[in-house]
Amino acid sequence: KGYLQSAFPHQFPLIPGWDASGTISAVGKNVRTFKVGDPVYAYCRKPVVHEGTYAEFVAFDAMHVAKKPSNISFGEAAAIPLAALTAWQALFDFAHLKKGQSILIHAGAGGVGSFAIEFAKHAGAEVFTTCSEKNNPYVKKLGADHVIDYNKENFVNALKKIKKEGVDIVFDTVGGSTLEQSYAAVKPGGTLVTIVQRLGPEAGEKLNIRTGFVFVRPDGIQLKEIAKLIEQGIVKIPEVKELTLKDAKQALKL
């Protein structure tokens, strides 16, 4: 419908899709890290949206590609890059999450939120998350220490019953009123990072809160680290439904 035409440089005819997993069919003459036949996965967003991954082949820079986790299928691997890299870059590149810190992750049952819970727990953080009641068992299984049902109670009030000052980090994946209320959940000197709305450093200055917006970028080195965590069983992959390429429209609806 053209909603994002001002956000992304693009060229028609346009093939959508940014995530991919498959075997390498050819390499450039200067590529030394991969060979034909290697099973790989990648977040294949290019500077111009034109030739995406809803196709049988995609050409991409070797530096942004990583070996596929050996213990999962290609279908499962293809569901990982964008969501996992988004969580990784927000938590570690921007928020600098460290062992012993506390973090509130909004929408913990979502694609990005679920990876964020697992990454944060592995890093040694105390993890709070919001979700609906039906997803409570799922986020607890992922490692959440405190689960807040946003339909039943105000998440700020619920959080402050446990953390009076607030948490070190809030990771917003929802935006809107959830983002606005999240300022009150961050303790002074803490960090509020969102992946939904443009947010500059000035937004939290009066409250002594570091604020920012993260838009995911391709990164083969980080995907390699994520693959290790998956192979070690530290990060679990949710079930995926596999459809044929001609059913891409149905897949998007799912």
Short mmCIF file of C-alpha atoms in Angstrom, two decimals:
data_model
loop_
_atom_site.label_atom_id
_atom_site.label_comp_id
_atom_site.label_asym_id
_atom_site.label_seq_id
_atom_site.Cartn_x
_atom_site.Cartn_y
_atom_site.Cartn_z
CA LYS A 1 0.00 0.00 0.00
CA GLY A 2 3.03 2.28 0.02
CA TYR A 3 2.96 3.10 3.75
CA LEU A 4 6.76 2.81 3.98
CA GLN A 5 7.71 4.41 0.68
CA SER A 6 9.26 7.42 2.44
CA ALA A 7 11.13 5.24 4.96
CA PHE A 8 13.03 2.91 2.61
CA PRO A 9 14.69 3.63 -0.74
CA HIS A 10 13.18 1.08 -3.10
CA GLN A 11 13.04 0.00 -6.72
CA PHE A 12 10.34 -1.83 -8.66
CA PRO A 13 9.70 -4.61 -9.48
CA LEU A 14 10.15 -5.30 -5.77
CA ILE A 15 10.67 -8.72 -4.16
CA PRO A 16 9.85 -8.51 -0.41
CA GLY A 17 11.55 -10.45 2.36
CA TRP A 18 14.61 -9.78 4.53
CA ASP A 19 15.26 -13.11 6.29
CA ALA A 20 16.82 -16.12 4.59
CA SER A 21 18.34 -19.51 5.23
CA GLY A 22 19.69 -21.97 2.69
CA THR A 23 22.80 -23.40 1.08
CA ILE A 24 25.39 -21.34 -0.75
CA SER A 25 25.25 -21.89 -4.52
CA ALA A 26 28.07 -19.49 -5.50
CA VAL A 27 30.65 -17.22 -3.87
CA GLY A 28 32.47 -14.08 -5.03
CA LYS A 29 36.14 -14.39 -5.98
CA ASN A 30 37.31 -12.70 -2.75
CA VAL A 31 35.14 -14.72 -0.36
CA ARG A 32 37.24 -16.94 1.91
CA THR A 33 34.88 -17.57 4.83
CA PHE A 34 32.28 -19.63 2.95
CA LYS A 35 32.19 -22.23 0.23
CA VAL A 36 29.53 -23.66 -2.08
CA GLY A 37 27.23 -26.01 -0.16
CA ASP A 38 27.60 -24.31 3.23
CA PRO A 39 24.30 -24.06 5.15
CA VAL A 40 23.83 -20.42 6.18
CA TYR A 41 21.35 -17.84 7.44
CA ALA A 42 21.21 -14.05 7.20
CA TYR A 43 19.24 -10.83 7.57
CA CYS A 44 19.42 -9.74 3.94
CA ARG A 45 18.28 -6.12 4.01
CA LYS A 46 20.07 -4.07 1.37
CA PRO A 47 20.44 -0.27 1.06
CA VAL A 48 17.74 -0.33 -1.63
CA VAL A 49 14.71 -2.59 -1.18
CA HIS A 50 14.53 -4.41 -4.49
CA GLU A 51 15.66 -8.05 -4.53
CA GLY A 52 14.42 -9.63 -1.31
CA THR A 53 14.27 -13.15 0.05
CA TYR A 54 10.83 -14.30 -1.16
CA ALA A 55 12.68 -15.99 -3.98
CA GLU A 56 14.70 -19.11 -4.78
CA PHE A 57 18.02 -17.21 -4.69
CA VAL A 58 19.35 -14.07 -3.05
CA ALA A 59 22.80 -12.50 -3.39
CA PHE A 60 24.22 -10.90 -0.26
CA ASP A 61 27.47 -9.62 1.30
CA ALA A 62 29.46 -12.44 2.92
CA MET A 63 30.28 -10.29 5.97
CA HIS A 64 26.60 -10.28 6.97
CA VAL A 65 26.09 -14.05 6.60
CA ALA A 66 26.68 -16.78 9.23
CA LYS A 67 26.62 -20.56 9.33
CA LYS A 68 23.15 -21.88 10.16
CA PRO A 69 22.78 -23.35 13.66
CA SER A 70 23.44 -27.06 13.10
CA ASN A 71 20.65 -28.33 15.37
CA ILE A 72 17.68 -26.64 13.67
CA SER A 73 15.99 -26.77 10.26
CA PHE A 74 16.33 -24.24 7.46
CA GLY A 75 12.75 -23.16 8.11
CA GLU A 76 13.49 -22.49 11.78
CA ALA A 77 16.73 -20.71 10.89
CA ALA A 78 14.97 -18.44 8.41
CA ALA A 79 12.70 -17.17 11.20
CA ILE A 80 15.61 -15.99 13.36
CA PRO A 81 17.84 -13.23 11.88
CA LEU A 82 15.72 -10.06 11.91
CA ALA A 83 14.00 -10.74 15.24
CA ALA A 84 17.10 -12.02 17.05
CA LEU A 85 19.40 -9.28 15.75
CA THR A 86 16.84 -6.64 16.74
CA ALA A 87 16.81 -7.93 20.32
CA TRP A 88 20.60 -8.36 20.44
CA GLN A 89 21.39 -4.88 19.15
CA ALA A 90 18.85 -3.17 21.41
CA LEU A 91 20.01 -5.00 24.54
CA PHE A 92 23.75 -5.12 24.05
CA ASP A 93 24.79 -2.53 21.45
CA PHE A 94 22.53 0.24 22.75
CA ALA A 95 21.48 -0.57 26.32
CA HIS A 96 24.79 -2.32 27.24
CA LEU A 97 22.93 -4.86 29.38
CA LYS A 98 25.16 -6.42 32.05
CA LYS A 99 24.95 -9.18 34.63
CA GLY A 100 22.99 -8.18 37.72
CA GLN A 101 20.90 -5.51 36.01
CA SER A 102 17.12 -5.51 35.78
CA ILE A 103 15.17 -5.18 32.54
CA LEU A 104 11.52 -4.86 31.51
CA ILE A 105 10.81 -6.37 28.10
CA HIS A 106 7.47 -5.43 26.58
CA ALA A 107 5.51 -8.08 24.63
CA GLY A 108 7.73 -10.92 25.77
CA ALA A 109 5.79 -13.52 23.78
CA GLY A 110 6.46 -11.74 20.48
CA GLY A 111 9.24 -12.62 18.06
CA VAL A 112 11.66 -9.92 19.24
CA GLY A 113 10.53 -10.05 22.86
CA SER A 114 11.02 -13.80 23.18
CA PHE A 115 14.62 -13.58 21.97
CA ALA A 116 15.19 -10.61 24.28
CA ILE A 117 14.05 -12.62 27.32
CA GLU A 118 16.43 -15.46 26.51
CA PHE A 119 19.37 -13.15 25.76
CA ALA A 120 18.80 -11.10 28.92
CA LYS A 121 18.46 -14.17 31.12
CA HIS A 122 21.64 -15.66 29.69
CA ALA A 123 23.43 -12.36 30.35
CA GLY A 124 22.49 -12.66 34.04
CA ALA A 125 19.75 -10.03 34.23
CA GLU A 126 16.60 -10.00 36.33
CA VAL A 127 13.87 -10.14 33.69
CA PHE A 128 10.42 -8.55 33.87
CA THR A 129 8.06 -8.91 30.92
CA THR A 130 4.54 -8.01 29.86
CA CYS A 131 2.20 -10.38 28.04
CA SER A 132 -1.41 -11.60 28.03
CA GLU A 133 -2.48 -14.31 30.46
CA LYS A 134 -2.43 -17.09 27.86
CA ASN A 135 1.26 -16.47 27.13
CA ASN A 136 2.32 -16.54 30.80
CA PRO A 137 3.62 -20.15 30.71
CA TYR A 138 5.54 -19.49 27.48
CA VAL A 139 7.47 -16.44 28.73
CA LYS A 140 8.23 -18.18 32.02
CA LYS A 141 9.62 -21.11 30.06
CA LEU A 142 11.85 -18.65 28.20
CA GLY A 143 13.26 -17.46 31.52
CA ALA A 144 11.23 -14.44 32.63
CA ASP A 145 11.46 -13.90 36.41
CA HIS A 146 8.40 -11.64 36.72
CA VAL A 147 5.41 -11.73 34.35
CA ILE A 148 2.92 -8.84 34.21
CA ASP A 149 -0.48 -9.30 32.59
CA TYR A 150 -1.03 -5.91 30.93
CA ASN A 151 -4.78 -6.61 30.67
CA LYS A 152 -5.18 -6.93 34.43
CA GLU A 153 -2.87 -4.31 35.92
CA ASN A 154 -0.80 -1.25 35.12
CA PHE A 155 2.69 -2.53 34.36
CA VAL A 156 4.44 0.39 36.10
CA ASN A 157 2.53 -0.19 39.36
CA ALA A 158 3.11 -3.95 39.18
CA LEU A 159 6.82 -3.51 38.52
CA LYS A 160 7.33 -0.97 41.31
CA LYS A 161 5.87 -3.35 43.87
CA ILE A 162 9.08 -5.33 43.29
CA LYS A 163 11.48 -2.62 42.08
CA LYS A 164 10.55 0.59 43.90
CA GLU A 165 12.99 2.78 41.95
CA GLY A 166 12.30 1.10 38.62
CA VAL A 167 14.46 -1.09 36.40
CA ASP A 168 17.82 -0.40 34.79
CA ILE A 169 16.48 -0.94 31.26
CA VAL A 170 13.11 -0.91 29.53
CA PHE A 171 12.98 -2.48 26.07
CA ASP A 172 9.88 -1.28 24.21
CA THR A 173 8.55 -3.28 21.27
CA VAL A 174 5.03 -1.81 21.35
CA GLY A 175 5.18 1.99 21.15
CA GLY A 176 2.31 4.42 21.72
CA SER A 177 0.95 4.68 25.26
CA THR A 178 3.12 1.74 26.35
CA LEU A 179 6.23 3.71 25.41
CA GLU A 180 4.92 6.86 27.13
CA GLN A 181 4.22 5.01 30.38
CA SER A 182 7.61 3.28 30.24
CA TYR A 183 9.51 6.39 31.33
CA ALA A 184 8.07 5.89 34.81
CA ALA A 185 9.38 2.31 34.91
CA VAL A 186 13.05 3.31 34.41
CA LYS A 187 15.12 4.27 37.41
CA PRO A 188 17.21 7.47 37.25
CA GLY A 189 20.36 6.83 35.26
CA GLY A 190 18.68 3.95 33.44
CA THR A 191 17.95 3.31 29.76
CA LEU A 192 14.78 3.27 27.65
CA VAL A 193 15.22 1.76 24.17
CA THR A 194 12.47 1.36 21.59
CA ILE A 195 12.27 -0.31 18.18
CA VAL A 196 8.91 1.21 17.27
CA GLN A 197 9.14 5.01 17.26
CA ARG A 198 11.90 7.50 16.54
CA LEU A 199 13.24 8.57 19.92
CA GLY A 200 16.27 10.82 20.39
CA PRO A 201 18.52 11.28 23.44
CA GLU A 202 16.71 14.50 24.41
CA ALA A 203 13.50 12.60 25.22
CA GLY A 204 14.73 11.41 28.61
CA GLU A 205 17.07 14.23 29.64
CA LYS A 206 14.78 15.78 32.30
CA LEU A 207 14.36 12.39 33.98
CA ASN A 208 18.06 11.50 33.72
CA ILE A 209 17.15 8.57 31.46
CA ARG A 210 19.13 7.55 28.40
CA THR A 211 16.75 7.08 25.48
CA GLY A 212 17.08 5.92 21.90
CA PHE A 213 15.64 4.16 18.89
CA VAL A 214 17.23 1.06 17.36
CA PHE A 215 16.62 -0.09 13.80
CA VAL A 216 18.18 -3.48 13.13
CA ARG A 217 21.16 -3.81 10.79
CA PRO A 218 22.65 -6.93 9.15
CA ASP A 219 25.53 -8.43 11.16
CA GLY A 220 27.14 -11.80 10.44
CA ILE A 221 29.35 -11.75 13.55
CA GLN A 222 26.34 -11.37 15.85
CA LEU A 223 24.45 -14.10 13.98
CA LYS A 224 27.45 -16.37 14.59
CA GLU A 225 27.21 -15.69 18.34
CA ILE A 226 23.46 -16.29 18.29
CA ALA A 227 23.99 -19.59 16.43
CA LYS A 228 26.34 -20.75 19.23
CA LEU A 229 23.67 -20.05 21.86
CA ILE A 230 21.11 -22.01 19.84
CA GLU A 231 23.48 -24.96 19.35
CA GLN A 232 24.25 -24.99 23.08
CA GLY A 233 20.53 -25.12 23.89
CA ILE A 234 20.67 -21.77 25.70
CA VAL A 235 18.31 -20.15 23.20
CA LYS A 236 15.26 -22.17 22.18
CA ILE A 237 13.51 -21.63 18.85
CA PRO A 238 9.70 -21.49 18.71
CA GLU A 239 7.87 -23.81 16.36
CA VAL A 240 7.45 -22.52 12.82
CA LYS A 241 4.93 -23.43 10.15
CA GLU A 242 6.49 -23.98 6.73
CA LEU A 243 4.61 -23.02 3.58
CA THR A 244 5.53 -22.95 -0.10
CA LEU A 245 6.76 -19.77 -1.76
CA LYS A 246 3.46 -19.33 -3.60
CA ASP A 247 1.73 -19.17 -0.20
CA ALA A 248 3.80 -16.18 0.96
CA LYS A 249 0.66 -14.05 1.38
CA GLN A 250 -0.85 -16.63 3.73
CA ALA A 251 2.45 -16.86 5.61
CA LEU A 252 2.41 -13.11 6.24
CA LYS A 253 -1.10 -13.34 7.65
CA LEU A 254 0.03 -16.12 10.02
#
